[in-house]
CSV table of C-alpha atoms in Angstrom, one decimal:
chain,number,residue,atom,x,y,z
A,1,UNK,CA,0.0,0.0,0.0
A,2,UNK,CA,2.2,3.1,-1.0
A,3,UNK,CA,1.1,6.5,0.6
A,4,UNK,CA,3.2,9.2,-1.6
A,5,UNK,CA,3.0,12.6,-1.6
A,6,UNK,CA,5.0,14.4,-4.3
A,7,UNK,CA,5.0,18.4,-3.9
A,8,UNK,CA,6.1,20.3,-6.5
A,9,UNK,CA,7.9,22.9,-3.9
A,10,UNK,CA,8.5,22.8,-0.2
A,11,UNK,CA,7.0,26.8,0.3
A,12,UNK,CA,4.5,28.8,-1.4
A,13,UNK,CA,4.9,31.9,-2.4
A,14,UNK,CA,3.7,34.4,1.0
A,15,UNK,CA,3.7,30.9,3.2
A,16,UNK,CA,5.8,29.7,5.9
A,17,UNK,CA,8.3,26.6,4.8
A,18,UNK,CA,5.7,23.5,4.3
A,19,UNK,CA,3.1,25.5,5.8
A,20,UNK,CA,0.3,25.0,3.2
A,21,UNK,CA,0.7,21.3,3.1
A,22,UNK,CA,0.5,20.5,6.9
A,23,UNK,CA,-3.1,19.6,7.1
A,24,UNK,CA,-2.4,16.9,4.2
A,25,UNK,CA,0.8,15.8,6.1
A,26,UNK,CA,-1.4,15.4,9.7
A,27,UNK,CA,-3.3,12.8,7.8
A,28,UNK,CA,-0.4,11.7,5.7
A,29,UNK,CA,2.1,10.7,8.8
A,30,UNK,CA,-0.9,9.8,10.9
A,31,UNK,CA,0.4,7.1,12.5
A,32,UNK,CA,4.2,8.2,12.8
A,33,UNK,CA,5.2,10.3,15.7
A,34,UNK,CA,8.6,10.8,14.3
A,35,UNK,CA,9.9,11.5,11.0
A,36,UNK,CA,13.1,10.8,8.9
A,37,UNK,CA,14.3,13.6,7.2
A,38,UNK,CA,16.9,13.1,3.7
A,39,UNK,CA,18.4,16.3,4.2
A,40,UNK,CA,20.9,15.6,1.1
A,41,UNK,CA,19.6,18.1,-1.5
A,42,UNK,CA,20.9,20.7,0.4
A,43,UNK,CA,18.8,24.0,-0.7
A,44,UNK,CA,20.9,27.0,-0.8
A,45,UNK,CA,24.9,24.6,0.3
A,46,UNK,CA,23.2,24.6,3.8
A,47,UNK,CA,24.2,21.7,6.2
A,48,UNK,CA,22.2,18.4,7.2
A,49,UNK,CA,21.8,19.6,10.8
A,50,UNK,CA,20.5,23.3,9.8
A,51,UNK,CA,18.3,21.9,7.1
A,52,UNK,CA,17.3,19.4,9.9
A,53,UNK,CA,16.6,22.0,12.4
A,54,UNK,CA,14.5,24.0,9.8
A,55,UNK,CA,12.7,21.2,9.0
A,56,UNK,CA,12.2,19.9,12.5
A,57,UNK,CA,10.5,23.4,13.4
A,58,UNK,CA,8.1,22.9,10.7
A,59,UNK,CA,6.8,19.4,11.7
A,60,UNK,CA,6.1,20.7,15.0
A,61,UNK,CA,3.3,22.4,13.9
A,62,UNK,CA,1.2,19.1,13.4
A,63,UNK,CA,3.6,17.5,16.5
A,64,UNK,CA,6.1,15.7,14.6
A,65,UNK,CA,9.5,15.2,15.5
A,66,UNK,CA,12.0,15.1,13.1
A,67,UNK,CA,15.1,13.3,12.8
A,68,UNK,CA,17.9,14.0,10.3
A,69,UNK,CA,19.1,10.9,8.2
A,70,UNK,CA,22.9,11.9,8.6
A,71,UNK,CA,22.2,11.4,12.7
A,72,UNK,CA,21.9,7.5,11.9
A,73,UNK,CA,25.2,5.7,12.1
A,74,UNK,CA,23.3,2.8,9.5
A,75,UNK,CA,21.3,5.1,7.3
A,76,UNK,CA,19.7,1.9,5.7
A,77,UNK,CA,18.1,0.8,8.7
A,78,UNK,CA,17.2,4.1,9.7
A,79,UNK,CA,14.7,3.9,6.4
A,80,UNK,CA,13.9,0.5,7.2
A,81,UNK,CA,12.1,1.4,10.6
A,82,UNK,CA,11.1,4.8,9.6
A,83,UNK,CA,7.7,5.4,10.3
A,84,UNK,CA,7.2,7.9,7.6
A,85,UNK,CA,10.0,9.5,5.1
A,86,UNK,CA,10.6,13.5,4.0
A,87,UNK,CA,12.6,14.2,1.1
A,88,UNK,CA,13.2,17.7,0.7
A,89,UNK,CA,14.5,20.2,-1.6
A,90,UNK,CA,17.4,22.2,-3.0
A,91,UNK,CA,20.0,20.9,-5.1
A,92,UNK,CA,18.4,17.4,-7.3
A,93,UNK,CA,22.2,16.4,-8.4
A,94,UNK,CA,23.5,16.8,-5.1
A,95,UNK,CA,20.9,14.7,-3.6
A,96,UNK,CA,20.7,11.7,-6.2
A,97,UNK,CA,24.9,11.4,-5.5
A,98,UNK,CA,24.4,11.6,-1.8
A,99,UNK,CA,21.8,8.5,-2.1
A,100,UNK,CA,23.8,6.8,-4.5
A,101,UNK,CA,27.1,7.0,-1.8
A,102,UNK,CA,25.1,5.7,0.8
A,103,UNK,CA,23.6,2.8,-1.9
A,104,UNK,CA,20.0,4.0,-0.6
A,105,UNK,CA,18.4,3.8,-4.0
A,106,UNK,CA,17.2,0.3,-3.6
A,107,UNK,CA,16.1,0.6,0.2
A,108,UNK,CA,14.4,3.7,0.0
A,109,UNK,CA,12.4,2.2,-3.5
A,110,UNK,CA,11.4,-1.0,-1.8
A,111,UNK,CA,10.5,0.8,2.0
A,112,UNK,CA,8.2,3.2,0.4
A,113,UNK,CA,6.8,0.7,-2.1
A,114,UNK,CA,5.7,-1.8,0.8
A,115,UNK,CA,3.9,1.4,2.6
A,116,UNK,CA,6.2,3.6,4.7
A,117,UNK,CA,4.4,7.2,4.0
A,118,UNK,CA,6.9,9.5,1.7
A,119,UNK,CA,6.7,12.7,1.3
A,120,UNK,CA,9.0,14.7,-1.2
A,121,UNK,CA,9.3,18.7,-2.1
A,122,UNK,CA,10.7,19.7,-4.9
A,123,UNK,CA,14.3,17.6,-5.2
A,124,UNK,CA,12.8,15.1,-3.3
A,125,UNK,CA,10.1,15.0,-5.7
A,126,UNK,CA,12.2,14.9,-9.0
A,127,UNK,CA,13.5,11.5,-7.4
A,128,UNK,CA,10.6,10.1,-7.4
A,129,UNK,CA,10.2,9.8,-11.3
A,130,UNK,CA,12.2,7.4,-13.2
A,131,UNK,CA,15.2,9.3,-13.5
A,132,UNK,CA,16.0,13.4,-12.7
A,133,UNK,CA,16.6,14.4,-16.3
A,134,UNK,CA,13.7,16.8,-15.8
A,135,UNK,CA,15.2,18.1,-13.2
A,136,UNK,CA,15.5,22.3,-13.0
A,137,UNK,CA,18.4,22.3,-11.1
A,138,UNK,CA,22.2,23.3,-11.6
A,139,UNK,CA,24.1,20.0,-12.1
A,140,UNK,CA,26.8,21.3,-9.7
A,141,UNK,CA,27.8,17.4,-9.0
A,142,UNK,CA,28.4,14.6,-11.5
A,143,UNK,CA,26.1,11.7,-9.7
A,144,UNK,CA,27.2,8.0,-11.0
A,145,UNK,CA,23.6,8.1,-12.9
A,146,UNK,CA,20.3,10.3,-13.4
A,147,UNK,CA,18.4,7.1,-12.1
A,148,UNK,CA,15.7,7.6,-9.8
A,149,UNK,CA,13.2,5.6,-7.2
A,150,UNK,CA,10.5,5.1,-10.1
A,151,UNK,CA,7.6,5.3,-7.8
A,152,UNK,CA,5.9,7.0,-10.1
A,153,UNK,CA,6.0,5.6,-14.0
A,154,UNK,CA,7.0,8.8,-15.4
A,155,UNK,CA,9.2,11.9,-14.7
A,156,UNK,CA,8.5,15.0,-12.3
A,157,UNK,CA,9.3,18.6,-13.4
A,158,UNK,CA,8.4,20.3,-10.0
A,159,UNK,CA,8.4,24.3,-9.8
A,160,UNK,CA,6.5,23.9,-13.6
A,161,UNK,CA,6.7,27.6,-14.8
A,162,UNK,CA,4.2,28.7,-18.2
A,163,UNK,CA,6.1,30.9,-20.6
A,164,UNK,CA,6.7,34.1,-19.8
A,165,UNK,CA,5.5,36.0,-23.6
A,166,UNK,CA,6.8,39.4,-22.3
A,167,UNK,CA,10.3,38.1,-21.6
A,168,UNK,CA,12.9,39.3,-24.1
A,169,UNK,CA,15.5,36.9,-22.4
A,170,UNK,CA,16.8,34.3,-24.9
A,171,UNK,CA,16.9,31.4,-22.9
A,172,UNK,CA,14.8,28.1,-23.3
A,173,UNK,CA,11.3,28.5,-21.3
A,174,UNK,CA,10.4,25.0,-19.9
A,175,UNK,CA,8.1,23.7,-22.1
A,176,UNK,CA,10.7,23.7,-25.1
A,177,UNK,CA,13.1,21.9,-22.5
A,178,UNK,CA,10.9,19.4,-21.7
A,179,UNK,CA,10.1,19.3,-25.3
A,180,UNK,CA,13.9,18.8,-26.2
A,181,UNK,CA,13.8,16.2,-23.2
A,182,UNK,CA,11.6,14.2,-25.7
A,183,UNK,CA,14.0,14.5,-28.4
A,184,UNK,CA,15.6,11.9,-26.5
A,185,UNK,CA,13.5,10.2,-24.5
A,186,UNK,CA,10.1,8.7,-24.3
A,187,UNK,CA,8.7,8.8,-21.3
A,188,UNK,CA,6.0,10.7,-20.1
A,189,UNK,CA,6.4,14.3,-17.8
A,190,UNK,CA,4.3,16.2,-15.7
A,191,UNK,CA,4.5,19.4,-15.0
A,192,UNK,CA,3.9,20.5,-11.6
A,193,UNK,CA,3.1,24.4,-10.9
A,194,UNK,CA,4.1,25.6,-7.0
A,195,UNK,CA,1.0,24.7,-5.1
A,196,UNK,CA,0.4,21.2,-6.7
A,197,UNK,CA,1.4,18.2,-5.6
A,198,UNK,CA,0.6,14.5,-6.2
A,199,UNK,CA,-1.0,12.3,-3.9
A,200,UNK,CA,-0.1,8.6,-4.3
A,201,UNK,CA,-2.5,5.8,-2.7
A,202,UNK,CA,-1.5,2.4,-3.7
A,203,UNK,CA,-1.6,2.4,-7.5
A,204,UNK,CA,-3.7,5.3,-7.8
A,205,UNK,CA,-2.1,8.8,-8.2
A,206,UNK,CA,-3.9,11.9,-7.9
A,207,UNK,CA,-3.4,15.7,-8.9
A,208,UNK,CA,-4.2,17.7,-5.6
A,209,UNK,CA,-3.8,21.4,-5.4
A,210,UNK,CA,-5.5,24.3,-6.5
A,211,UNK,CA,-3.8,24.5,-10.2
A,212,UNK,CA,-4.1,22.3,-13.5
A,213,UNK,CA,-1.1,20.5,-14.2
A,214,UNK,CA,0.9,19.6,-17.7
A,215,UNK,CA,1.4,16.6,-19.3
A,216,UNK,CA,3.9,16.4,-21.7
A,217,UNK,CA,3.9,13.1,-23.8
A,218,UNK,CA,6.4,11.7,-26.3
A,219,UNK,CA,5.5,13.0,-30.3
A,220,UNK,CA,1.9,14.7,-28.5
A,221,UNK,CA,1.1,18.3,-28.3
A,222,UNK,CA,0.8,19.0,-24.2
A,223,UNK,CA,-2.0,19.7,-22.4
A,224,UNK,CA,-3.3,20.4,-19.1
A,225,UNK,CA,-4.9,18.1,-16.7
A,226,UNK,CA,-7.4,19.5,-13.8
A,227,UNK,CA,-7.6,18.8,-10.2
A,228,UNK,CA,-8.3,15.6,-8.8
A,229,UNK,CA,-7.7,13.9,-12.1
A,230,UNK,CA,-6.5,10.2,-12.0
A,231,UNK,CA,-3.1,10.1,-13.8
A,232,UNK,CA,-2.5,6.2,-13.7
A,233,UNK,CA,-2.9,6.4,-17.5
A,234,UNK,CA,0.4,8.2,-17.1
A,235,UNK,CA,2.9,4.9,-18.1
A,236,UNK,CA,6.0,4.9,-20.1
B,1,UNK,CA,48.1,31.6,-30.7
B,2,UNK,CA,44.5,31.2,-29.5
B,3,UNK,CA,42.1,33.2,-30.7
B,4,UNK,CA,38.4,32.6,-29.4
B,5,UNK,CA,35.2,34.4,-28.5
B,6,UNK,CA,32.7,32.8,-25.8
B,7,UNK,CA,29.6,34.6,-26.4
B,8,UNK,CA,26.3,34.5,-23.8
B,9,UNK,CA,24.3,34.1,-26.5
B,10,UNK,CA,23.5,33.2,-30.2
B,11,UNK,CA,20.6,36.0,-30.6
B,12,UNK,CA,20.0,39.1,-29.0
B,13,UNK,CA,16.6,40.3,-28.3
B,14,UNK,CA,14.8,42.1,-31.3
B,15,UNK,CA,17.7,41.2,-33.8
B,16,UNK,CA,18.5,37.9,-36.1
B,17,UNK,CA,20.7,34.6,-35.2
B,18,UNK,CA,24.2,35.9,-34.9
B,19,UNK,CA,23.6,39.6,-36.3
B,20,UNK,CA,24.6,41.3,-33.3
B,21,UNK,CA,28.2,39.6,-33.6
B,22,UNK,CA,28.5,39.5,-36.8
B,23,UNK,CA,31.1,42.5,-37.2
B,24,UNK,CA,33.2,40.6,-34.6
B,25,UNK,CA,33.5,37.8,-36.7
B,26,UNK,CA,34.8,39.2,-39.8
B,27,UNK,CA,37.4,39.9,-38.3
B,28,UNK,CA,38.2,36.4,-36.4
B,29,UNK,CA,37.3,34.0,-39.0
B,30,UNK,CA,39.1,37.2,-41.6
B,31,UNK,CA,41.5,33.9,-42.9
B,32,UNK,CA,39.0,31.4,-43.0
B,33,UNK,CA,36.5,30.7,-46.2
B,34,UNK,CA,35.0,27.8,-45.1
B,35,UNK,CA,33.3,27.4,-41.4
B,36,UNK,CA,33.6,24.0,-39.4
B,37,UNK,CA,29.8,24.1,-37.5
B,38,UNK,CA,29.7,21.9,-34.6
B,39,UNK,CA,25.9,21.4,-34.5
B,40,UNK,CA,25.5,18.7,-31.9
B,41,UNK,CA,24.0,21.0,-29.5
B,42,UNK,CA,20.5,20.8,-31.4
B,43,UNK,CA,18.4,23.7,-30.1
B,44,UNK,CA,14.7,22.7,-30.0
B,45,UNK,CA,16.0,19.0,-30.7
B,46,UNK,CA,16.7,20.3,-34.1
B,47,UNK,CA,18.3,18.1,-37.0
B,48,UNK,CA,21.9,18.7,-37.6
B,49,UNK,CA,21.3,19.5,-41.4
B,50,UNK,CA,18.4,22.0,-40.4
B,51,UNK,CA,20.8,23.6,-37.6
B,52,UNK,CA,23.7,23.6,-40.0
B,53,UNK,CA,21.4,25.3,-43.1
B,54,UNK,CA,20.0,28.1,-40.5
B,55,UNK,CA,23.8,28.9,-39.7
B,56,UNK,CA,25.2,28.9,-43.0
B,57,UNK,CA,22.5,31.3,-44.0
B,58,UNK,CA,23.8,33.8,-41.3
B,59,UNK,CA,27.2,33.1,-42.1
B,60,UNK,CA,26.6,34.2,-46.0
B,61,UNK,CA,26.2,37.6,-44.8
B,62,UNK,CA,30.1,37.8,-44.2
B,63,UNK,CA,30.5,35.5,-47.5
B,64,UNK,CA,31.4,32.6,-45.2
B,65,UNK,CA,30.4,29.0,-46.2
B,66,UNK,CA,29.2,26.6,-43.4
B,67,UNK,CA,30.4,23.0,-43.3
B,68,UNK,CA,28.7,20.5,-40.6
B,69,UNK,CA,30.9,18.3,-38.6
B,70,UNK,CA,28.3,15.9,-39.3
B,71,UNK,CA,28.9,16.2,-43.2
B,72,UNK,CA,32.7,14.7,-42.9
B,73,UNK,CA,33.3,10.7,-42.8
B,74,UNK,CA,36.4,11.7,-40.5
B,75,UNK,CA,34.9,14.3,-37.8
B,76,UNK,CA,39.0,14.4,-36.2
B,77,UNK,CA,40.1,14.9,-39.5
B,78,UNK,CA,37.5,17.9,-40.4
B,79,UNK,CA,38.7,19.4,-37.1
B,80,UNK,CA,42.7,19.2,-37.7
B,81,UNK,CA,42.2,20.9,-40.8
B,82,UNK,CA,39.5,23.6,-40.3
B,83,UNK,CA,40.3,27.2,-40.4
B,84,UNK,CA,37.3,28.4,-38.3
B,85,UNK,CA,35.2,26.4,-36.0
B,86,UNK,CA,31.9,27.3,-34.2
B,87,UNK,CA,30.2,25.8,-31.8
B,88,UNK,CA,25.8,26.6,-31.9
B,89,UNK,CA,24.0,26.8,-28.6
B,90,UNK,CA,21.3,24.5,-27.7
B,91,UNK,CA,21.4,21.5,-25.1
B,92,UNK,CA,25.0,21.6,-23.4
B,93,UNK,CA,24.3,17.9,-22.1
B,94,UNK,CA,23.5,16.7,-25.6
B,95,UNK,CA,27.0,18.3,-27.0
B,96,UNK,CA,29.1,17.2,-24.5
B,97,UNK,CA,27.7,13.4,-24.9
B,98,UNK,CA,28.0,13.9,-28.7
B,99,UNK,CA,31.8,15.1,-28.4
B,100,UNK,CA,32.5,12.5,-26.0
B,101,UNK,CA,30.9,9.8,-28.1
B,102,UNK,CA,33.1,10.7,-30.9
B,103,UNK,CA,36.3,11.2,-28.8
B,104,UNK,CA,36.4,14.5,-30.0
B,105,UNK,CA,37.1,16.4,-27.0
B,106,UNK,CA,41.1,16.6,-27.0
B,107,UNK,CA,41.4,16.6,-30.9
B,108,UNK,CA,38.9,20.2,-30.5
B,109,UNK,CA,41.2,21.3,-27.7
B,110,UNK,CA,44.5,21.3,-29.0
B,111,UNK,CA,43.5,22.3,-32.5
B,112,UNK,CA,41.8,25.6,-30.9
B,113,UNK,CA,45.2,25.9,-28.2
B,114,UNK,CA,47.2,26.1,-31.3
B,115,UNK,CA,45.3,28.8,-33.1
B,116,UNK,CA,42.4,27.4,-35.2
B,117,UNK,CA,39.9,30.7,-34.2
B,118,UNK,CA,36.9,29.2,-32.5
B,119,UNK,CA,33.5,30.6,-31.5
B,120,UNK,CA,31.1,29.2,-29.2
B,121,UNK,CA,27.6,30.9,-28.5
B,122,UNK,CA,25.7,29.3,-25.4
B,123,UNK,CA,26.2,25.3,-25.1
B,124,UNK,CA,29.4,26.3,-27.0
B,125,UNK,CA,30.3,28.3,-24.9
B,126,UNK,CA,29.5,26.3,-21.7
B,127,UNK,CA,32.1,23.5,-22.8
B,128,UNK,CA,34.9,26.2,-23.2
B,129,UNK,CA,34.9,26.0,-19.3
B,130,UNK,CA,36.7,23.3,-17.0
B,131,UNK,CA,33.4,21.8,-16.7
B,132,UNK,CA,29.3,22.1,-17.6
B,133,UNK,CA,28.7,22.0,-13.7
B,134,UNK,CA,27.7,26.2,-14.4
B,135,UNK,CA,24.8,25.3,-17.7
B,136,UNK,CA,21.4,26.3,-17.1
B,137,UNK,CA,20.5,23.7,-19.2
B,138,UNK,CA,17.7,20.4,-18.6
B,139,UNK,CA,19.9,17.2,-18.4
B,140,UNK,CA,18.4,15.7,-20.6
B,141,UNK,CA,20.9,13.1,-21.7
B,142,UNK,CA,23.8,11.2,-19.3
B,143,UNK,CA,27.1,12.6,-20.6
B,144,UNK,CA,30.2,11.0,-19.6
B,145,UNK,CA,31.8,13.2,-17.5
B,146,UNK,CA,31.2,16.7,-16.9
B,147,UNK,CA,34.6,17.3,-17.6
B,148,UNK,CA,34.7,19.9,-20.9
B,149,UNK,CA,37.6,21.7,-23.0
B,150,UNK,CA,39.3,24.0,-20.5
B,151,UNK,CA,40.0,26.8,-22.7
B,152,UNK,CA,39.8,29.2,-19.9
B,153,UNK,CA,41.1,28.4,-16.3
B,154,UNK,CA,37.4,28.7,-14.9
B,155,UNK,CA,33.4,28.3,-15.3
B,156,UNK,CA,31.3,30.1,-18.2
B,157,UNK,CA,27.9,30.9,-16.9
B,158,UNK,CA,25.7,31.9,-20.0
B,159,UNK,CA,22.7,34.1,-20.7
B,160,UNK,CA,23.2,35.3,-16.8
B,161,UNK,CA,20.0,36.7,-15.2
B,162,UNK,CA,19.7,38.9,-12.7
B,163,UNK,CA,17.5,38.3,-9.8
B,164,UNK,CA,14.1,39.1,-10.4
B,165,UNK,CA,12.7,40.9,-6.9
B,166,UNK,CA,9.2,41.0,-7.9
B,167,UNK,CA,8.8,37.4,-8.2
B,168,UNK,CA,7.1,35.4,-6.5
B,169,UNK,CA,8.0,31.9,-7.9
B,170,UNK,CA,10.4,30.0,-5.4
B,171,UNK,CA,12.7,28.4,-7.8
B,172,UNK,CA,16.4,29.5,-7.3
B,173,UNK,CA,17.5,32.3,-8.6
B,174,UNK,CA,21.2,32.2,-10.6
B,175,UNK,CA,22.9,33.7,-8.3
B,176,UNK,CA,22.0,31.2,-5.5
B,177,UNK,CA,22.1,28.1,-7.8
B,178,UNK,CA,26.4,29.4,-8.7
B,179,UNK,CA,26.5,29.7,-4.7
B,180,UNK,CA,25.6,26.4,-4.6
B,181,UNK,CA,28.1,25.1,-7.0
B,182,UNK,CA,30.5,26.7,-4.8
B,183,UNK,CA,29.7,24.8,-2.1
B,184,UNK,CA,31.0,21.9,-4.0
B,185,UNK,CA,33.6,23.1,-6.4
B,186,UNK,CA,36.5,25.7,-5.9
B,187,UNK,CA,36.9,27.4,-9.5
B,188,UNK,CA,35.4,31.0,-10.5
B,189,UNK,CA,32.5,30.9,-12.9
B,190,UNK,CA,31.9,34.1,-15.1
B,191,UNK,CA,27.8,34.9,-15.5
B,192,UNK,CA,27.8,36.6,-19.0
B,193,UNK,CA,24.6,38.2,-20.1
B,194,UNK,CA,23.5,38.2,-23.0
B,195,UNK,CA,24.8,40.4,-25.5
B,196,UNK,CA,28.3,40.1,-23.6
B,197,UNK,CA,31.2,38.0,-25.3
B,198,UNK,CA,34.5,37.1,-23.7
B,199,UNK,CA,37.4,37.5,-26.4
B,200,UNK,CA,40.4,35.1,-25.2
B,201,UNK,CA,43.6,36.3,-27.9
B,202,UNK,CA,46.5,33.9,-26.7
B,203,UNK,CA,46.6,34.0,-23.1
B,204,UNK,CA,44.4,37.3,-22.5
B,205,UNK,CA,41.1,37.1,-21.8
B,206,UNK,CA,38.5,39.9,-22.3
B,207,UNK,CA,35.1,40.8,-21.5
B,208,UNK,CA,33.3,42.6,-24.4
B,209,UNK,CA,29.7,43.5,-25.4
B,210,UNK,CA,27.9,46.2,-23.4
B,211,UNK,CA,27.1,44.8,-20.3
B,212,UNK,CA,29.0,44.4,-16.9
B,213,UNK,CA,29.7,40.7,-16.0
B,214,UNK,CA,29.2,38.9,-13.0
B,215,UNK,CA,32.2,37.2,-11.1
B,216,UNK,CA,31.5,34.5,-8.5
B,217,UNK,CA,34.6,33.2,-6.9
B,218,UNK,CA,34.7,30.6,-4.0
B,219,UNK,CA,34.2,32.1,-0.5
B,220,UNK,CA,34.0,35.7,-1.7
B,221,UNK,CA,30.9,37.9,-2.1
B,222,UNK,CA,30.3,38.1,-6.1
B,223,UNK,CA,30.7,41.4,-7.9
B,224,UNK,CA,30.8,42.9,-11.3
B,225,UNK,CA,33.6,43.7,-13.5
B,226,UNK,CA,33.3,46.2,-16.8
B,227,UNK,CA,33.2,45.9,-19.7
B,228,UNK,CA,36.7,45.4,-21.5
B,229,UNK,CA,38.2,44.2,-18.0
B,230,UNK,CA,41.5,41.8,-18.4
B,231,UNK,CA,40.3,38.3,-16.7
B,232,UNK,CA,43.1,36.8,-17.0
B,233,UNK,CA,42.8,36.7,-12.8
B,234,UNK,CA,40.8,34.3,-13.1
B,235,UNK,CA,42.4,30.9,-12.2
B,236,UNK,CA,41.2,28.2,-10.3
C-alpha cells in the first residue's frame, strides 16, 4: 500500500516553509510520531543539521518530530524502521549522489513501495520519477547516474513555470526543454506548478492542489490536466 | 596563438541569429573561407542539417560558407584541418555526450590551443569552461563526464539573469544556484549576459559587449567587473 506525496515545492509563495501542506501531512504521517528527514539536497549549500533544524521546526506544527538521516550511524536501517519519510529540496544532483554514496536507492524504493508514508518537495520529488533528467536544477555534481526511485511511471518537473510572452531573455522556457527532453527520450512528464502536488495511494495517483497540471507526452502536443484527475494512465 | 570568443548568447533580443556579432567575426574568422559548425548542441531538438542550413545562412552575410561536422566521414580529421570552427547553442548535455561519443574532446582542444579561431555561442560556450557543472540547461541526456575543454582556467555561466525581486516563484535564482556550486567546487565561474562575449587572444582574456559581467569566486561575495576588463585573474 504506497502512501506518496510528491510536492512540486516545499513553500509557497507568502507561506511559511511547508506551511500550506501541513493539514495533508497530519493525515499523511498519521500514525508516525517521528519522522526521517533526507536532508541531502541541500537548498541554498546549507548543512544536514540546519536543514534538519528547519525542517524539524516545521513538523512541530502538526507535533512531529524530526530526525535528520545523517544522525543514523546505519542510514539503511534508519529507512527501514522509519515510520514515515521526508525528502526535501534544494539541489536534485546533489541529492541523487548523496543517495547513490550511501547505496539507498534500492532501500528507500522497496520501503516506500511496501507502505512507509513519503513525502518529497521539490528535489525530493524529482527523485521520485524514473530518472532526474527533468530536473531544474544546476548539475553542480556529477552523480554516477540520473536514475531515480520510479515510484511514479513517469518523470517529475516540479516548480512547472508557463512561458513568460513578455520576456525578451533568450533562454529556453520549460516547455521547449521538456520538449527537447523528448528528443531523446520517451517517457511521459508532468508538470507541476508551485502549489500542486501529487498524492499517491496504492496504484492510484492523484493531482491535488489548486492549479491544472501539464502533461507532456512523447511525439503529442501538451495539455493540461485538472484537479483531482487520475493520472494512472500516465505509463511509459 | 589562440584566438576565441565565448559569447552568452546566439541572438539578441529584437535582432536575427548571430547579427549582433556579426562584425566581430569578420574579423576572427578574416582567414577562414569555409566554417567548421559543430551542430550537436540541437536547439529545440533540431536536426543537424536544419541547424547547420539556418547557420550557413547567417554566415553568408560575411560571405562565409558553413560546413557540418556531421557532413565529414572523419569528424578528427575535419577538425585538424579547419580554419574556423563554431560551436551553436542548444542543449550543453546533448553536445558534450555527442563530443565525447566521438572522442572528439582533445582533438577540438588542441586544435583551438594552437590557433584554429573558435567561437562558441551558449552550449558552446559552456564546454569552453573546465566543466558544464555552471549550464542552465535540462539534463536531458547522461554525458560521460562533466569534464569539458578547458579553454579558460574557470566556469562560463551563459545568458546570466539577474534576480528578479518581484517574483514570487520559489525556484532559485542564478545567483543562488552558482552559490551552490561553490559549495561543491572551488573554481570561479563568469555569468555573462546576453549580448556580452568574452574574447580570449592567446593568453588574454576579455570581456566585451555592453554589459558588466558577474564574477562568482569561492568564499568571496560576487561582484561585477566592466566591460573590456583583463580576466586573466581568473584561475582556479
Amino acid at each position: 500500500m504506497k502512501e506518496i506525496i510528491i510536492a512540486s515545492t516545499s513553500t509557497v509563495h507568502g507561506s511559511g516553509y511547508l506551511e500550506y501542506l501541513l493539514p495533508d501531512l497530519e493525515a499523511h504521517f498519521k500514525l508516525a510520531t517521528e519522522i526521517l528527514f533526507i536532508p541531502y539536497a541541500r537548498p541554498s549549500g546549507i548543512s544536514h543539521e540546519e536543514y534538519t533544524e528547519k525542517t524539524n521546526i516545521a513538523f512541530k506544527k502538526i507535533n512531529k518530530v524530526v530526525k535528520g538521516l545523517h544522525e543514523f550511524s546505519n542510514p539503511k536501517d534508519a529507512i527501514k524502521s522509519a515510520k514515515g519519510i521526508f525528502t526535501g529540496g534544494g539541489n536534485t544532483f546533489v541529492l541523487l549522489s548523496q543517495l547513490y554514496k550511501n547505496d539507498l536507492i534500492p532501500t528507500l524504493k522497496n520501503n516506500v513501495e511496501n507502505g512507509t508514508p513519503y513525502l518529497g518537495t521539490s528535489a525530493g520529488s524529482n527523485i521520485c520519477g524514473l530518472t532526474i533528467h527533468t530536473t531544474n536544477d544546476m548539475p553542480i555534481v556529477y552523480p554516477p547516474s540520473f536514475k531515480a526511485l520510479g515510484l511514479v511511471p513517469f518523470n517529475i518537473n516540479p516548480h512547472y513555470l508557463d512561458p513568460d510572452p513578455s520576456s525578451t531573455h533568450m533562454g529556453e522556457t520549460r516547455e521547449t526543454r521538456i520538449q527537447e527532453f523528448h528528443k531523446f527520450n520517451t517517457q511521459p512528464v508532468i508538470g507541476l506548478r508551485e502549489g500542486s502536488f501529487l498524492k499517491v495511494t496504492d496504484n492510484d495517483i492523484k493531482l491535488k492542489g489548486k492549479l491544472s497540471a501539464r502533461i507532456f507526452l512523447h511525439n503529442k502536443t501538451p495539455y493540461e490536466v485538472e484537479v483531482n484527475t487520475s493520472l494512472n494512465f500516465l505509463k511509459q
